[in-house]
Short mmCIF file of C-alpha atoms in Angstrom, two decimals:
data_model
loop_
_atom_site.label_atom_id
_atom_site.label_comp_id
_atom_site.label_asym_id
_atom_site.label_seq_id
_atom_site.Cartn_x
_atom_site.Cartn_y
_atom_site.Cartn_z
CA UNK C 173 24.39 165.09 23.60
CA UNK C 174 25.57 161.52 24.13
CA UNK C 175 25.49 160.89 20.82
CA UNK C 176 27.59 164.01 19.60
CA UNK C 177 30.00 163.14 22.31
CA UNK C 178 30.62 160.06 20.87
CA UNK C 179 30.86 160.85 17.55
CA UNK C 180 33.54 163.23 18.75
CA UNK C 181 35.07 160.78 20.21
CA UNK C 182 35.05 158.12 17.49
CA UNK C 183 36.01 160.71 14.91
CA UNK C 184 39.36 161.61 17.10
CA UNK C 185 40.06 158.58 17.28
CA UNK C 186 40.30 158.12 13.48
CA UNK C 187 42.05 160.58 13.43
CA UNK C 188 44.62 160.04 15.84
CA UNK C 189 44.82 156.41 13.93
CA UNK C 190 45.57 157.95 10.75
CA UNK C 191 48.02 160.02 12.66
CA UNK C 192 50.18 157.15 14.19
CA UNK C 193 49.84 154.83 10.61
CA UNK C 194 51.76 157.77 9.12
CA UNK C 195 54.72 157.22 11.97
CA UNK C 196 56.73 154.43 11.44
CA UNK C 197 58.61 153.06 15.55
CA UNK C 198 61.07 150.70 16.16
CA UNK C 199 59.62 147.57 16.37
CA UNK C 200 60.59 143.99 17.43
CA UNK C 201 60.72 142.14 14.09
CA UNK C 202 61.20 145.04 11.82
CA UNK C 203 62.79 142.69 9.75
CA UNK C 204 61.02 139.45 9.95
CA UNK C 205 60.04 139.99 6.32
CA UNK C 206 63.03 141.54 4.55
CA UNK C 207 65.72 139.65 6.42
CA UNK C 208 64.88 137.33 8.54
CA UNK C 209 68.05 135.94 9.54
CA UNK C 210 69.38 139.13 10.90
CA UNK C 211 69.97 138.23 14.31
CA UNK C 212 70.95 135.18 13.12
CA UNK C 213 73.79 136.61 11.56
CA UNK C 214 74.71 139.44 13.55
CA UNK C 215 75.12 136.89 16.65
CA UNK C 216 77.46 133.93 14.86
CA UNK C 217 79.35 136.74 13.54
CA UNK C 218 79.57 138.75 17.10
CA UNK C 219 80.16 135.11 19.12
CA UNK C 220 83.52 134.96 16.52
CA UNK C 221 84.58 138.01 16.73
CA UNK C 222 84.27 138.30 20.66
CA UNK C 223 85.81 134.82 20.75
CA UNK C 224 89.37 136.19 18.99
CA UNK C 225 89.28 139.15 21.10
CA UNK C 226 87.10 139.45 24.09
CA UNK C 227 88.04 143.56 24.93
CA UNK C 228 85.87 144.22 21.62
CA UNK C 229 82.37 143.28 23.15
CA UNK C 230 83.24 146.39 25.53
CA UNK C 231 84.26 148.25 22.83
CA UNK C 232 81.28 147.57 20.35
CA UNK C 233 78.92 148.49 23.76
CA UNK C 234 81.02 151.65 23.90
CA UNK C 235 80.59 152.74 20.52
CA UNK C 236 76.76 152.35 20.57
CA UNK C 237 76.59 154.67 23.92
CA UNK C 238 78.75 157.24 21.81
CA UNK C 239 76.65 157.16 18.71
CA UNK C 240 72.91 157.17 20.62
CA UNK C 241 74.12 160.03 23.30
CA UNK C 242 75.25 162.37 19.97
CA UNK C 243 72.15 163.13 17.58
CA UNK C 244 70.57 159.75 18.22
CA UNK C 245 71.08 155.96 17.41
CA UNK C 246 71.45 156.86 13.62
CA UNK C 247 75.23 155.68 12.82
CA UNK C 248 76.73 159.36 13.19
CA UNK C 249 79.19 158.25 15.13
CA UNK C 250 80.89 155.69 12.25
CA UNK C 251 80.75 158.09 9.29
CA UNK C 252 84.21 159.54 8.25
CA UNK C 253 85.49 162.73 8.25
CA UNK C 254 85.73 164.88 5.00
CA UNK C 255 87.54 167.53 3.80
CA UNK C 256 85.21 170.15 5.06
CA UNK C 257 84.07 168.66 8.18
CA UNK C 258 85.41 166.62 11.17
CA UNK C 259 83.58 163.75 12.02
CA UNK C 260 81.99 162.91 15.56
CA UNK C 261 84.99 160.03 15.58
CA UNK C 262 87.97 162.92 15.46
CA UNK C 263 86.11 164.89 17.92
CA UNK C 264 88.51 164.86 20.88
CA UNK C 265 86.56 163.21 23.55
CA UNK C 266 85.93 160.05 21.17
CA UNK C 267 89.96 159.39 21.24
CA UNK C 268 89.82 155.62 21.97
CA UNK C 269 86.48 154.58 20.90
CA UNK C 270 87.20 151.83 19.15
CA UNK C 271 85.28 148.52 17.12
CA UNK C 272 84.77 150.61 13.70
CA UNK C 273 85.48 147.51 12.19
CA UNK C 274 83.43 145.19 14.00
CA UNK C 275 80.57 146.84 12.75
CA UNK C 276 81.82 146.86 8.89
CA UNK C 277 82.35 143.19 8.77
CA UNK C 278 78.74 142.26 9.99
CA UNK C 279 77.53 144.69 7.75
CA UNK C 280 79.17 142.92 4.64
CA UNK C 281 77.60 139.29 5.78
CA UNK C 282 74.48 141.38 6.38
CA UNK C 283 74.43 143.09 2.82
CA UNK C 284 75.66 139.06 1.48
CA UNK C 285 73.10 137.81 2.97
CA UNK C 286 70.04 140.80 2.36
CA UNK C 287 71.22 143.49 -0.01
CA UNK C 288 70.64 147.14 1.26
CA UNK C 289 68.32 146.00 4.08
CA UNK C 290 69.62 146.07 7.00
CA UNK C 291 70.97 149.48 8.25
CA UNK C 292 74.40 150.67 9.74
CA UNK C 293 72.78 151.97 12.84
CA UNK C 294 70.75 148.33 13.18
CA UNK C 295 73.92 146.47 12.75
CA UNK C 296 75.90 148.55 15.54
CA UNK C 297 72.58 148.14 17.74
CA UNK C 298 72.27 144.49 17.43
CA UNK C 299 75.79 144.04 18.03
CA UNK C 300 75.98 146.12 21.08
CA UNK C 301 73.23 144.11 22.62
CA UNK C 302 74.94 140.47 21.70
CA UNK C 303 78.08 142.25 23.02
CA UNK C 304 76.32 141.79 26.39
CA UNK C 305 74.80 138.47 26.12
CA UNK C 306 78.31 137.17 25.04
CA UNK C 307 79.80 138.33 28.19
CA UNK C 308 77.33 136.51 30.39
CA UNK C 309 75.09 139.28 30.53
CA UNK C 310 71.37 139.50 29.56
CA UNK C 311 69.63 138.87 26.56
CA UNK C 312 67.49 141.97 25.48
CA UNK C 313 64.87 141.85 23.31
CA UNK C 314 65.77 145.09 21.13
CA UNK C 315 63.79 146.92 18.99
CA UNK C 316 64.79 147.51 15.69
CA UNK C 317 63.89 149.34 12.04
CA UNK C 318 66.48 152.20 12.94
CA UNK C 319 68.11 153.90 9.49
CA UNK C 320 71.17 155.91 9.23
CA UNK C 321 71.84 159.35 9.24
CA UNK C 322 74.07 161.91 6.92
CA UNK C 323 75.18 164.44 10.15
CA UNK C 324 78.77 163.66 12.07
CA UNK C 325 79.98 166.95 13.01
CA UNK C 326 82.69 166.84 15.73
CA UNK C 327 81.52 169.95 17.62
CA UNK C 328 78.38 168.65 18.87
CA UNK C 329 80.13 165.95 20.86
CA UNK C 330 81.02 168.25 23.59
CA UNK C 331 77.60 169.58 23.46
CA UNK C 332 76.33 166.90 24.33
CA UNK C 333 78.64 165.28 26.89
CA UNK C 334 79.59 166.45 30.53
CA UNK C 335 81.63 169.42 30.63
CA UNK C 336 85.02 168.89 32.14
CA UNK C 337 84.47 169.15 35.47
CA UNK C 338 81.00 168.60 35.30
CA UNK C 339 79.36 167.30 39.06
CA UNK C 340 77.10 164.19 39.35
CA UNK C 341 74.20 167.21 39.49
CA UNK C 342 75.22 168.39 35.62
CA UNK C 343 75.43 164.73 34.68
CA UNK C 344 71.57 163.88 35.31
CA UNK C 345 70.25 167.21 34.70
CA UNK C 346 72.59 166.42 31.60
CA UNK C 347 70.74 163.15 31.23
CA UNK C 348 67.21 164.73 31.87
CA UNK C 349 67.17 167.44 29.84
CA UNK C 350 68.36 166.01 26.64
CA UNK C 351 67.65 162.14 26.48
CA UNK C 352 64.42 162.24 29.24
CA UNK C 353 66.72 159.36 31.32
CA UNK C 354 66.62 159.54 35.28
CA UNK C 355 69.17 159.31 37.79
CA UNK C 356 68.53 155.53 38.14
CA UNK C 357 69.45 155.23 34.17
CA UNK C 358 72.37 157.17 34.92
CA UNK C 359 73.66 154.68 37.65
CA UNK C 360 72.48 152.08 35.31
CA UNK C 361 73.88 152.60 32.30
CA UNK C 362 77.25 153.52 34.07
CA UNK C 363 76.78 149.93 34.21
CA UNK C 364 77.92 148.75 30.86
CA UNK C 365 81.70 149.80 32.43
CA UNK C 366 81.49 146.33 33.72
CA UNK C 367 83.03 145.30 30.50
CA UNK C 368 85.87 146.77 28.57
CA UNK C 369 88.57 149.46 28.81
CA UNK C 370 89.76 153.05 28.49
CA UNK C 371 93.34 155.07 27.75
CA UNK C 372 95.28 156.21 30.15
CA UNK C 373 94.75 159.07 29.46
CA UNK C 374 91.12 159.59 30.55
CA UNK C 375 92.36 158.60 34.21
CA UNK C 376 95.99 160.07 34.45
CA UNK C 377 94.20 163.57 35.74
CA UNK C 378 93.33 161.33 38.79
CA UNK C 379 96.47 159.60 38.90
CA UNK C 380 99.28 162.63 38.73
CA UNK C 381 97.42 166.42 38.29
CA UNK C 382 94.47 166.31 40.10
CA UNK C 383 92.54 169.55 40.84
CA UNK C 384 95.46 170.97 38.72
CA UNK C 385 98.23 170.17 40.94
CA UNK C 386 101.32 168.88 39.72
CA UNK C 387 101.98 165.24 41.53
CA UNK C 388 98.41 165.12 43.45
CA UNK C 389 95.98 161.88 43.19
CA UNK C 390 92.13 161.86 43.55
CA UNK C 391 91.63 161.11 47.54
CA UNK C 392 88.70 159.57 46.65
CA UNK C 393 90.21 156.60 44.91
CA UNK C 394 91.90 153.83 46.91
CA UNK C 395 95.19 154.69 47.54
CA UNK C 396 96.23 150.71 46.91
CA UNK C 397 94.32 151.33 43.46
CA UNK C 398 96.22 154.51 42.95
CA UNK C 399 99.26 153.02 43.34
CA UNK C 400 97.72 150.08 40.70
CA UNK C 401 96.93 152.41 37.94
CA UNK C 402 100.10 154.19 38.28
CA UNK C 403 101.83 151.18 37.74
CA UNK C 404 100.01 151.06 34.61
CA UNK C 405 99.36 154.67 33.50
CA UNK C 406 102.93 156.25 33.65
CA UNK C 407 103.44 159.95 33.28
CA UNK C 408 102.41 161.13 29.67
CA UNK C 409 101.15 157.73 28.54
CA UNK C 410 97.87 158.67 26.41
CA UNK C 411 97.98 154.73 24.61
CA UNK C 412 97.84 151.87 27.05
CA UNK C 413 94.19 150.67 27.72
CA UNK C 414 93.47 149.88 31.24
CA UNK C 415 90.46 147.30 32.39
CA UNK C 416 87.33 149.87 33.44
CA UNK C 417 86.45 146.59 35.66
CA UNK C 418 89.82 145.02 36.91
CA UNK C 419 88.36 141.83 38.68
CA UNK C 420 85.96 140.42 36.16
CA UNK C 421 86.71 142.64 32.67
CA UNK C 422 85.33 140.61 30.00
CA UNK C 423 82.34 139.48 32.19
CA UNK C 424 78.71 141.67 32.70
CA UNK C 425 78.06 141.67 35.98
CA UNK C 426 77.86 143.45 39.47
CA UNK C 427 81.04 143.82 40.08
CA UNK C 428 81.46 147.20 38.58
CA UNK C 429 79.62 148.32 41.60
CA UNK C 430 81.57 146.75 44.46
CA UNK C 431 84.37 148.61 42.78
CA UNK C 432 82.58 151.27 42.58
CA UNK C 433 81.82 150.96 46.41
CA UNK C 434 85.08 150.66 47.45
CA UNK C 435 86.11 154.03 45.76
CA UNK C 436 87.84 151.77 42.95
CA UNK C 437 86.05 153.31 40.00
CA UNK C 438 88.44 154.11 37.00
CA UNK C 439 87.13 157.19 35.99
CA UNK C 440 85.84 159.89 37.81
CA UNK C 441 82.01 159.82 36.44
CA UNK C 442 82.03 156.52 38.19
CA UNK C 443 83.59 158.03 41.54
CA UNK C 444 80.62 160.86 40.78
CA UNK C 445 78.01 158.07 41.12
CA UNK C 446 78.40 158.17 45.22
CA UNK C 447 78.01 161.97 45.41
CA UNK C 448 74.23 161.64 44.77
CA UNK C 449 71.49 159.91 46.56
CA UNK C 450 69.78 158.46 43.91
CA UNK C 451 73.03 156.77 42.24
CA UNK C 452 74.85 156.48 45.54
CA UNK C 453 71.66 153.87 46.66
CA UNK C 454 71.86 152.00 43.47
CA UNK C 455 75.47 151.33 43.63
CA UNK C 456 75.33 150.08 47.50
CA UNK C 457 71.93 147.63 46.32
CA UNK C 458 73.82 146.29 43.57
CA UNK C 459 77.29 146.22 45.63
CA UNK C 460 75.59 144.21 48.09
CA UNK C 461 73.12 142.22 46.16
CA UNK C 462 73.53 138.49 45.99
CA UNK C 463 72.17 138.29 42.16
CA UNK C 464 72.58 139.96 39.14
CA UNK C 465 69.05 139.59 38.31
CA UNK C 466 67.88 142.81 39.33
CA UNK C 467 70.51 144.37 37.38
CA UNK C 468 69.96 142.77 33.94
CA UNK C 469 66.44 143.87 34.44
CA UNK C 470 67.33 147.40 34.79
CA UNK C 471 70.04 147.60 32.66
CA UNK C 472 67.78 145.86 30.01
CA UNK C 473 65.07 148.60 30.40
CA UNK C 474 67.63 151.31 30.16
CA UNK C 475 69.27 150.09 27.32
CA UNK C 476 66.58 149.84 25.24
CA UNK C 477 65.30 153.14 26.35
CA UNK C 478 68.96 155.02 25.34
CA UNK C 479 68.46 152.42 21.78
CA UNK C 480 65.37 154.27 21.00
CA UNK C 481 67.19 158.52 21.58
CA UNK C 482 66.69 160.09 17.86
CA UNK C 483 66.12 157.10 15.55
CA UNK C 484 65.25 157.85 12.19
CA UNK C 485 62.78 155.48 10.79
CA UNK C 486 60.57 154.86 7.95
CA UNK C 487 61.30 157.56 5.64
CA UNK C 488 63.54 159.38 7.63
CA UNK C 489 67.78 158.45 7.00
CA UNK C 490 68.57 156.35 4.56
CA UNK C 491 70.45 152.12 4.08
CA UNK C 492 74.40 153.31 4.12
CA UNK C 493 76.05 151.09 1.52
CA UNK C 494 79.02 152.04 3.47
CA UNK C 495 78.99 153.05 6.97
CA UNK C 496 81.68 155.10 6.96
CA UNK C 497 80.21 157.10 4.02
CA UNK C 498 76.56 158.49 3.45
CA UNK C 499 75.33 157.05 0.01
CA UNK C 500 75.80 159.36 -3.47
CA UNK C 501 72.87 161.03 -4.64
CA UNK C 502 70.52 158.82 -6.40
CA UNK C 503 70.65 159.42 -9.87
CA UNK C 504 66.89 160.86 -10.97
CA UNK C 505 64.80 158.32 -12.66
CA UNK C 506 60.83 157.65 -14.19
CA UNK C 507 60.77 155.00 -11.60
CA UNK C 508 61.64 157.60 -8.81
CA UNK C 509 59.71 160.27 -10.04
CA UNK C 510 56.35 158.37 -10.16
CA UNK C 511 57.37 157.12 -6.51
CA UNK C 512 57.73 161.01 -5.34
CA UNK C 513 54.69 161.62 -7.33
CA UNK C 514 52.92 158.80 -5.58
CA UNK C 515 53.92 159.85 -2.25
CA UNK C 516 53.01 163.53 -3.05
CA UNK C 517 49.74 162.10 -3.83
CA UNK C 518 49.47 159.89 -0.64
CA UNK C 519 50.13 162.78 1.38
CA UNK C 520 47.65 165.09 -0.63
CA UNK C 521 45.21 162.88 0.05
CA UNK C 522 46.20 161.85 4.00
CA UNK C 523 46.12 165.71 4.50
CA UNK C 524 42.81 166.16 3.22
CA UNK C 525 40.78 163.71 5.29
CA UNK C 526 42.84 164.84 8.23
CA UNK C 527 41.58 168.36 7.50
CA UNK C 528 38.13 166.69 6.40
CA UNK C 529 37.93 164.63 10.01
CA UNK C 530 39.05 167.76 11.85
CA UNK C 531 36.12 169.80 10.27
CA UNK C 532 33.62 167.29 11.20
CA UNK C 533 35.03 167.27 14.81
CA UNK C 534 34.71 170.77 15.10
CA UNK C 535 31.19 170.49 13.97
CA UNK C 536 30.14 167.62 15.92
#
């Protein structure tokens, strides 16, 4: 009985190896062979490009949050819209996201420097995590091997965002439901608003029409900050960008969390954060903590957590040639057709011994 039991065992085991050889996950190093120099490159071209215009880092963290939170870290969120489809860009709660090109110019020293290896959604993920380091912030150790994907439909923006309106309640059961993140990632991720900025128009509700009345503010933002933002936010303006962290913008660090504290968050998800327990605690630790560290640990873990939300890998996506654009159809080939034939083959054959193994289990 021992015996059997362990035979069971072993031959489950072989099969569940089989199993995970067939999955291809993001790995540290994915491209130690095929491009070595990746980071390399992504980094000296990042440390020049947030050198000529510090706002971008923000920006470039931004657009990775957008593109992970909508179908997965794929690149959706950089393709272009056609003429029978709007693109997740157009959709009207991306107006503002911004560092597009950021991402095509390290793409082109990537492709100089490795020819089709290194993918669209790699590139914006490697440059969202220098965009952090650059601004004093931690250095993660990020995963990579992503590839990109060929679906940017506008529409499923809002379905996967917080309705207007939406409490601090929607927003994690938001965050739980969809992407498996807790109430801690939500407080932590909020976060990356340490850095960068946002239109006017994303506060002005706050600032001259809240709850729908003509003239009324938010009373839960400081009236001294009220009277701030107005200063910069007039009436109608939908253009000007405002710092999301007014005291420190260009720098990654805890202050985004005494603001938050002191009821001078800029937009209202970040006033949400002290309407819950959970995200209410985390903002007072970090408010009152007298190190980062903690922070950069958790954000760290977080971010590479929302890095990993519906990457393709291995055979899954493709190499873009051009982010903005999925690639043309390959044209069919003897050299492609013996590759499909070998992989029909290699899956034959993988299905057969898992079918094989599964017999004997059931036997044994």
């Amino acid at each position: 009985m021992v015996a059997t039991t362990a035979r069971a065992g072993a031959v489950l085991l072989l099969v569940m190896m089989i199993v995970a050889a067939a999955e291809a996950h993001l790995q540290i190093g994915a491209y130690n062979e095929t491009c070595p120099q990746v980071e390399e490159v992504v980094l000296k071209e990042m440390t020049a490009i947030v050198g000529k215009s510090p706002d971008l880092a923000g920006a470039v963290l931004r657009l990775f949050s957008v593109d992970c939170f909508v179908g997965g870290c794929e690149a959706s969120i950089l393709l272009d819209s056609t003429p029978n489809s709007t693109a997740e860009k157009d959709a009207p709660l991306n107006k503002g996201v911004r560092g597009f090109e950021v991402v095509d110019a390290i793409k082109a020293k990537l492709d100089a420097a490795c020819p089709g290896v290194v993918s669209c959604a790699d590139t914006l993920a490697l440059a969202a995590r220098d965009s952090i380091r650059l601004s004093k912030g931690p250095f993660i150790p990020l995963p990579t091997g992503r590839r990109d994907g060929n679906r940017s439909v506008a529409a499923d923006v809002a379905l996967n965002s917080p309705a207007p309106g939406a409490t601090i309640a929607d927003i994690i059961a938001l965050f739980a439901t969809k992407f498996n993140l807790t109430a801690k990632d939500v407080a932590v991720l909020s976060g990356a608003h340490t850095i960068g900025k946002a239109l006017c128009s994303t506060v002005s509700p706050r600032l001259y029409n809240f709850g729908g009345q003509k003239g009324a503010s938010d009373p839960t933002l400081d009236a001294n900050y009220t009277a701030t933002l107005r200063g910069e936010c007039k009436p109608g303006d939908n253009a000007t960008l405002v710092d999301l962290d007014p005291t420190t913008p260009t720098v990654f660090d805890t202050n985004y969390y005494t603001l938050v504290a002191g009821k001078r968050g800029l937009l209202s998800t970040d006033a949400a954060l002290l309407l819950d327990p959970t995200t209410k605690a985390y903002v007072s630790a970090q408010a009152n903590a007298t190190s980062p560290d903690q922070f950069f640990a958790d954000f760290a873990a977080s971010f590479v957590a929302m890095s990993k939300l519906g990457a393709l890998t291995h055979h899954n996506g493709e190499i873009r040639q051009v982010c903005s654009k999925i690639n043309p159809p390959s044209p069919p080939s003897s050299a492609n057709a013996a590759a499909v034939a070998r992989s029909r083959h290699h899956l034959t054959a993988t299905a057969g011994l898992l079918a094989t193994l599964a017999a004997v289990a059931l036997v044994l």
